[in-house]
Amino acid sequence: MKPLFTAKIPGYMVGQSNTLPDEHIRHYLPGSDILTAAGTFGKISVQQFSLEAFHIYYVALTIEQAVSINLYCSVPLCFSQVVLAQSYEAVIQGIGNIRFKQHAFSVLYMSRLNSCCSFAKGQYLLLVITYPPAILLPVLAYFPGLEALQNRIEKNQPAFLQHTAHPLSAQLTQLVYQLLQVPFIASTRQFHLRNIRSIITVMCAQLNATGTGEPFFSQDDMAVIHATKDFIDAHLDTHYTISQLARKMGINEHKLKKGFKAVTGVGLFGYLLRQRLAIAKAQLEQSNKPVGAIARKAGYRSTANFCIAFRKQYGITPHQFQKQYKR
């Protein structure tokens, strides 16, 4: 399949591969196509898959030196983007300067994309869904507050709602994590199609609303809950109690417990186990390490307990899973 986008990184020699670097292995999406670019600027990995007219890109960037990436696309497309980690800036021809903020989303349309994205030193994580305007226009028709966006798309003009950043709601965050946690295989195809369409609809509904639609959690609460998730992701080898996390993040225990489950769909300990198992699963697929070594790296002192947890999560033992990828 011919790539939709052309990317250039001016001023750097770039090497490419089809495997994830160690820094990005915890973001592995089973069933996706992988492209990694590396240079003195750092490492960028793109995991991509397509479902009907949708193209999904899960992008992780480890930037060691400030870098600009030029992106081009000659096909008219709508973009639904979620910034999961670290804000960045872009200059988009026909729209201007945009700051895409962490834990926020955006929807835009471009008849021809010509953009320059700037990344400072840091760790970035993005989810981008592209699709034809024929998919978005019928959805916009249900939301009177988005008439201006609809009119610009119908006139084939660049379209972007340049208001304040739109924070991720608990509902939208849960849909995004469902998309990223379930493997992309034939049996999950319809699940992912429904999920992607729901993400687009919920984005439009949130853009159309005057507030976030979630009075229980303020924007500051949501920022702390997302920061807690990021903290757990960075310390998967350590188990923190709810009390410890609440004190560390400066939030009420009850609100953290309720909010974290609303955002991720599971409790704090359940999320920790899920992330550890996801990393172990990627290592089983991509390496020849013994199951015991992978279990220890995932935080399990007992290989037997790891095997029980893995089978409960994925319906198959680690040894069976490893064998089916070594055939």
Short mmCIF file of C-alpha atoms in Angstrom, two decimals:
data_model
loop_
_atom_site.label_atom_id
_atom_site.label_comp_id
_atom_site.label_asym_id
_atom_site.label_seq_id
_atom_site.Cartn_x
_atom_site.Cartn_y
_atom_site.Cartn_z
CA MET A 1 0.00 0.00 0.00
CA LYS A 2 1.40 3.40 -0.97
CA PRO A 3 2.07 5.59 2.11
CA LEU A 4 -0.29 8.54 2.57
CA PHE A 5 2.41 10.75 4.09
CA THR A 6 5.90 11.89 3.22
CA ALA A 7 8.10 12.87 6.17
CA LYS A 8 11.42 14.69 6.13
CA ILE A 9 13.77 15.56 9.00
CA PRO A 10 16.01 18.37 7.71
CA GLY A 11 19.62 18.45 8.89
CA TYR A 12 19.88 14.85 10.10
CA MET A 13 20.98 11.51 8.72
CA VAL A 14 18.18 9.08 9.44
CA GLY A 15 18.31 5.29 9.71
CA GLN A 16 15.16 3.19 9.41
CA SER A 17 14.05 -0.22 10.68
CA ASN A 18 10.89 -2.26 11.25
CA THR A 19 11.40 -3.04 14.93
CA LEU A 20 10.57 -0.98 18.00
CA PRO A 21 13.46 0.47 20.01
CA ASP A 22 13.69 -0.61 23.65
CA GLU A 23 12.43 2.81 24.76
CA HIS A 24 9.11 2.25 22.96
CA ILE A 25 8.52 -1.46 23.57
CA ARG A 26 5.88 -0.78 26.24
CA HIS A 27 3.79 0.96 23.58
CA TYR A 28 3.77 -2.06 21.28
CA LEU A 29 0.50 -2.67 19.37
CA PRO A 30 0.16 -6.31 18.25
CA GLY A 31 -0.93 -6.50 14.63
CA SER A 32 0.41 -3.12 13.54
CA ASP A 33 3.04 -2.29 10.91
CA ILE A 34 6.14 -0.72 12.48
CA LEU A 35 8.49 1.91 11.10
CA THR A 36 11.27 3.34 13.25
CA ALA A 37 13.54 6.26 12.38
CA ALA A 38 16.67 7.03 14.39
CA GLY A 39 19.46 9.58 14.33
CA THR A 40 21.40 11.88 16.62
CA PHE A 41 18.10 13.71 17.27
CA GLY A 42 16.65 10.59 18.95
CA LYS A 43 14.19 7.89 17.93
CA ILE A 44 10.72 7.95 16.38
CA SER A 45 8.52 4.89 16.03
CA VAL A 46 5.25 4.78 14.09
CA GLN A 47 2.88 1.85 14.46
CA GLN A 48 0.24 1.91 11.76
CA PHE A 49 -2.77 -0.11 10.77
CA SER A 50 -5.71 0.44 8.44
CA LEU A 51 -9.37 -0.47 8.79
CA GLU A 52 -11.56 0.30 5.78
CA ALA A 53 -11.08 4.06 5.15
CA PHE A 54 -9.43 4.70 8.54
CA HIS A 55 -5.68 4.90 9.04
CA ILE A 56 -4.43 4.80 12.62
CA TYR A 57 -0.96 5.97 13.66
CA TYR A 58 0.44 5.44 17.14
CA VAL A 59 3.58 7.56 17.35
CA ALA A 60 6.22 7.49 20.08
CA LEU A 61 9.12 9.94 20.02
CA THR A 62 12.22 10.00 22.22
CA ILE A 63 13.86 13.30 21.32
CA GLU A 64 17.43 13.99 22.47
CA GLN A 65 17.98 17.17 20.40
CA ALA A 66 15.31 19.66 19.31
CA VAL A 67 14.07 18.61 15.88
CA SER A 68 11.58 19.69 13.22
CA ILE A 69 9.70 17.16 11.11
CA ASN A 70 8.09 18.18 7.83
CA LEU A 71 4.94 16.25 6.90
CA TYR A 72 3.25 16.27 3.48
CA CYS A 73 0.09 14.65 2.16
CA SER A 74 -1.69 15.39 -1.14
CA VAL A 75 -4.90 13.49 -0.26
CA PRO A 76 -7.83 15.41 1.35
CA LEU A 77 -8.10 14.06 4.88
CA CYS A 78 -9.64 14.67 8.28
CA PHE A 79 -7.39 14.25 11.30
CA SER A 80 -8.45 13.32 14.83
CA GLN A 81 -5.42 13.57 17.10
CA VAL A 82 -4.86 12.81 20.78
CA VAL A 83 -1.67 13.98 22.49
CA LEU A 84 -1.04 11.44 25.24
CA ALA A 85 2.34 12.72 26.41
CA GLN A 86 4.12 16.08 26.05
CA SER A 87 2.86 19.13 24.17
CA TYR A 88 4.35 20.13 20.82
CA GLU A 89 3.98 22.89 18.23
CA ALA A 90 3.26 22.85 14.52
CA VAL A 91 3.00 25.29 11.65
CA ILE A 92 0.35 24.13 9.18
CA GLN A 93 -0.03 25.81 5.82
CA GLY A 94 -3.49 27.37 5.55
CA ILE A 95 -4.04 27.34 9.34
CA GLY A 96 -0.95 28.81 11.00
CA ASN A 97 0.77 28.11 14.31
CA ILE A 98 -0.85 25.55 16.59
CA ARG A 99 0.19 24.26 19.99
CA PHE A 100 -1.07 20.73 20.48
CA LYS A 101 -1.32 20.26 24.24
CA GLN A 102 -0.74 17.17 26.32
CA HIS A 103 -3.87 15.24 27.34
CA ALA A 104 -5.94 17.13 24.77
CA PHE A 105 -7.42 16.34 21.38
CA SER A 106 -8.00 18.15 18.11
CA VAL A 107 -9.97 17.68 14.88
CA LEU A 108 -8.89 19.28 11.62
CA TYR A 109 -9.32 18.95 7.86
CA MET A 110 -6.72 19.59 5.16
CA SER A 111 -7.15 19.28 1.40
CA ARG A 112 -3.33 19.12 1.14
CA LEU A 113 -1.18 18.82 4.25
CA ASN A 114 2.04 20.81 4.41
CA SER A 115 3.22 21.11 7.99
CA CYS A 116 6.30 21.50 10.15
CA CYS A 117 6.13 19.92 13.62
CA SER A 118 8.63 21.04 16.27
CA PHE A 119 9.68 18.83 19.16
CA ALA A 120 11.91 19.85 22.06
CA LYS A 121 13.92 17.32 24.06
CA GLY A 122 11.52 14.89 25.75
CA GLN A 123 9.22 11.88 25.43
CA TYR A 124 6.13 12.22 23.22
CA LEU A 125 3.20 9.95 22.51
CA LEU A 126 0.51 10.65 19.91
CA LEU A 127 -2.50 8.88 18.46
CA VAL A 128 -3.60 10.10 15.03
CA ILE A 129 -6.61 8.81 13.11
CA THR A 130 -7.06 9.93 9.50
CA TYR A 131 -10.13 9.41 7.34
CA PRO A 132 -11.97 10.96 4.35
CA PRO A 133 -14.23 13.97 4.93
CA ALA A 134 -17.20 11.87 3.76
CA ILE A 135 -16.99 10.09 7.13
CA LEU A 136 -16.91 13.25 9.27
CA LEU A 137 -19.53 15.37 7.50
CA PRO A 138 -22.56 13.22 8.42
CA VAL A 139 -21.42 13.27 12.05
CA LEU A 140 -21.01 17.06 12.08
CA ALA A 141 -24.59 17.44 10.83
CA TYR A 142 -25.81 16.33 14.30
CA PHE A 143 -23.94 19.13 16.08
CA PRO A 144 -25.14 22.70 15.32
CA GLY A 145 -22.17 24.20 17.16
CA LEU A 146 -19.81 22.73 14.55
CA GLU A 147 -21.52 24.28 11.53
CA ALA A 148 -18.48 26.47 10.75
CA LEU A 149 -16.25 23.40 10.65
CA GLN A 150 -18.74 21.62 8.40
CA ASN A 151 -19.00 24.59 6.02
CA ARG A 152 -15.23 24.87 5.59
CA ILE A 153 -14.87 21.15 4.86
CA GLU A 154 -17.68 21.32 2.27
CA LYS A 155 -15.83 24.22 0.60
CA ASN A 156 -12.58 22.22 0.66
CA GLN A 157 -10.94 24.80 2.92
CA PRO A 158 -8.55 24.06 5.81
CA ALA A 159 -10.63 23.62 8.93
CA PHE A 160 -9.61 23.71 12.59
CA LEU A 161 -11.44 24.93 15.69
CA GLN A 162 -8.94 27.37 17.14
CA HIS A 163 -10.29 27.61 20.65
CA THR A 164 -8.57 26.67 23.89
CA ALA A 165 -7.23 23.14 24.17
CA HIS A 166 -9.92 20.49 24.44
CA PRO A 167 -8.99 18.23 27.39
CA LEU A 168 -9.59 14.52 27.15
CA SER A 169 -12.78 13.51 28.93
CA ALA A 170 -12.93 10.26 30.88
CA GLN A 171 -15.19 8.76 28.20
CA LEU A 172 -12.84 9.72 25.37
CA THR A 173 -9.77 8.57 27.27
CA GLN A 174 -11.33 5.18 27.92
CA LEU A 175 -12.17 4.75 24.22
CA VAL A 176 -8.58 5.63 23.28
CA TYR A 177 -7.08 3.13 25.71
CA GLN A 178 -9.46 0.42 24.53
CA LEU A 179 -8.19 1.07 21.02
CA LEU A 180 -4.58 0.78 22.16
CA GLN A 181 -4.97 -2.24 24.44
CA VAL A 182 -6.81 -4.68 22.15
CA PRO A 183 -4.65 -6.40 19.45
CA PHE A 184 -5.43 -5.62 15.81
CA ILE A 185 -6.37 -9.02 14.46
CA ALA A 186 -9.20 -10.31 12.28
CA SER A 187 -11.45 -11.22 15.22
CA THR A 188 -11.27 -7.68 16.68
CA ARG A 189 -11.83 -5.82 13.41
CA GLN A 190 -15.46 -4.87 14.08
CA PHE A 191 -14.66 -3.90 17.67
CA HIS A 192 -12.02 -1.46 16.47
CA LEU A 193 -14.22 -0.01 13.75
CA ARG A 194 -16.96 0.72 16.29
CA ASN A 195 -14.40 2.14 18.69
CA ILE A 196 -12.89 4.48 16.10
CA ARG A 197 -16.29 5.77 15.03
CA SER A 198 -17.16 6.31 18.70
CA ILE A 199 -13.95 8.29 19.24
CA ILE A 200 -14.81 10.62 16.35
CA THR A 201 -18.39 11.07 17.55
CA VAL A 202 -17.37 11.74 21.17
CA MET A 203 -14.78 14.28 20.00
CA CYS A 204 -17.46 16.11 18.01
CA ALA A 205 -19.87 15.99 20.94
CA GLN A 206 -17.25 17.44 23.27
CA LEU A 207 -16.32 20.17 20.77
CA ASN A 208 -20.00 21.02 20.42
CA ALA A 209 -20.57 21.21 24.20
CA THR A 210 -19.86 24.29 26.26
CA GLY A 211 -18.07 22.29 28.96
CA THR A 212 -16.30 18.99 29.28
CA GLY A 213 -19.56 17.24 30.14
CA GLU A 214 -18.00 15.78 33.31
CA PRO A 215 -18.80 17.97 36.34
CA PHE A 216 -17.38 15.46 38.86
CA PHE A 217 -13.84 15.87 37.55
CA SER A 218 -12.46 19.33 36.92
CA GLN A 219 -9.81 19.95 34.26
CA ASP A 220 -7.19 20.07 37.05
CA ASP A 221 -8.47 16.73 38.39
CA MET A 222 -8.16 15.16 34.94
CA ALA A 223 -4.62 16.52 34.57
CA VAL A 224 -3.61 14.91 37.89
CA ILE A 225 -5.26 11.60 36.96
CA HIS A 226 -3.40 11.55 33.63
CA ALA A 227 -0.17 12.47 35.44
CA THR A 228 -0.74 9.53 37.83
CA LYS A 229 -1.13 7.18 34.87
CA ASP A 230 2.09 8.54 33.36
CA PHE A 231 3.87 8.10 36.71
CA ILE A 232 2.76 4.45 36.95
CA ASP A 233 3.90 3.87 33.35
CA ALA A 234 7.35 5.21 34.25
CA HIS A 235 7.62 3.05 37.43
CA LEU A 236 6.08 -0.27 36.42
CA ASP A 237 8.64 -2.18 38.51
CA THR A 238 7.28 -0.59 41.71
CA HIS A 239 3.90 -1.12 43.35
CA TYR A 240 2.53 2.02 45.02
CA THR A 241 -0.58 1.97 47.19
CA ILE A 242 -3.48 4.31 46.46
CA SER A 243 -2.56 6.30 49.57
CA GLN A 244 1.03 6.72 48.41
CA LEU A 245 -0.02 7.81 44.92
CA ALA A 246 -2.66 10.21 46.24
CA ARG A 247 -0.13 11.89 48.54
CA LYS A 248 2.50 12.04 45.83
CA MET A 249 0.10 13.51 43.23
CA GLY A 250 -1.72 15.81 45.66
CA ILE A 251 -5.25 14.50 45.14
CA ASN A 252 -7.99 13.03 47.31
CA GLU A 253 -7.81 9.21 47.47
CA HIS A 254 -11.48 8.74 46.60
CA LYS A 255 -11.27 11.08 43.63
CA LEU A 256 -8.08 9.39 42.38
CA LYS A 257 -9.62 5.95 42.68
CA LYS A 258 -12.87 6.92 40.92
CA GLY A 259 -11.21 9.12 38.31
CA PHE A 260 -8.49 6.63 37.42
CA LYS A 261 -11.03 3.90 36.78
CA ALA A 262 -13.16 6.30 34.71
CA VAL A 263 -10.13 7.18 32.57
CA THR A 264 -8.53 3.74 32.11
CA GLY A 265 -11.45 1.38 32.68
CA VAL A 266 -9.60 -0.46 35.48
CA GLY A 267 -8.38 0.29 38.99
CA LEU A 268 -4.85 1.40 39.84
CA PHE A 269 -3.54 -2.08 40.66
CA GLY A 270 -5.37 -3.60 37.69
CA TYR A 271 -3.79 -1.01 35.41
CA LEU A 272 -0.32 -1.76 36.77
CA LEU A 273 -0.79 -5.48 36.10
CA ARG A 274 -2.21 -4.83 32.64
CA GLN A 275 0.75 -2.65 31.64
CA ARG A 276 3.28 -5.13 33.01
CA LEU A 277 1.64 -7.95 31.07
CA ALA A 278 1.50 -5.84 27.88
CA ILE A 279 5.27 -5.28 28.06
CA ALA A 280 5.84 -8.97 28.76
CA LYS A 281 3.67 -9.90 25.79
CA ALA A 282 5.70 -7.66 23.47
CA GLN A 283 8.95 -9.16 24.76
CA LEU A 284 7.65 -12.70 24.25
CA GLU A 285 6.86 -11.83 20.65
CA GLN A 286 9.98 -9.84 19.80
CA SER A 287 12.73 -11.65 21.74
CA ASN A 288 14.02 -15.13 22.54
CA LYS A 289 14.39 -14.47 26.27
CA PRO A 290 13.26 -17.26 28.63
CA VAL A 291 9.79 -16.86 30.11
CA GLY A 292 11.26 -16.69 33.62
CA ALA A 293 13.49 -13.73 32.71
CA ILE A 294 10.58 -11.89 31.10
CA ALA A 295 8.42 -12.59 34.18
CA ARG A 296 11.06 -11.07 36.47
CA LYS A 297 11.42 -8.00 34.24
CA ALA A 298 7.63 -7.58 34.37
CA GLY A 299 7.81 -7.42 38.19
CA TYR A 300 6.84 -11.01 39.01
CA ARG A 301 8.96 -12.90 41.55
CA SER A 302 7.18 -16.14 40.69
CA THR A 303 7.12 -17.43 37.10
CA ALA A 304 4.09 -19.54 37.99
CA ASN A 305 2.12 -16.49 39.14
CA PHE A 306 3.15 -14.67 35.95
CA CYS A 307 1.91 -17.59 33.81
CA ILE A 308 -1.45 -17.60 35.64
CA ALA A 309 -1.89 -13.84 35.21
CA PHE A 310 -0.84 -13.97 31.55
CA ARG A 311 -3.29 -16.75 30.74
CA LYS A 312 -6.10 -14.94 32.58
CA GLN A 313 -5.42 -11.77 30.57
CA TYR A 314 -4.80 -13.27 27.11
CA GLY A 315 -6.35 -16.76 27.20
CA ILE A 316 -3.05 -18.47 26.42
CA THR A 317 0.09 -19.38 28.41
CA PRO A 318 3.32 -17.39 27.87
CA HIS A 319 5.05 -20.52 26.53
CA GLN A 320 2.24 -21.15 24.01
CA PHE A 321 2.24 -17.50 22.98
CA GLN A 322 6.00 -17.48 22.45
CA LYS A 323 5.89 -20.69 20.43
CA GLN A 324 3.25 -19.42 18.00
CA TYR A 325 5.49 -16.49 17.09
CA LYS A 326 8.54 -18.69 16.60
CA ARG A 327 6.93 -20.92 13.98
#
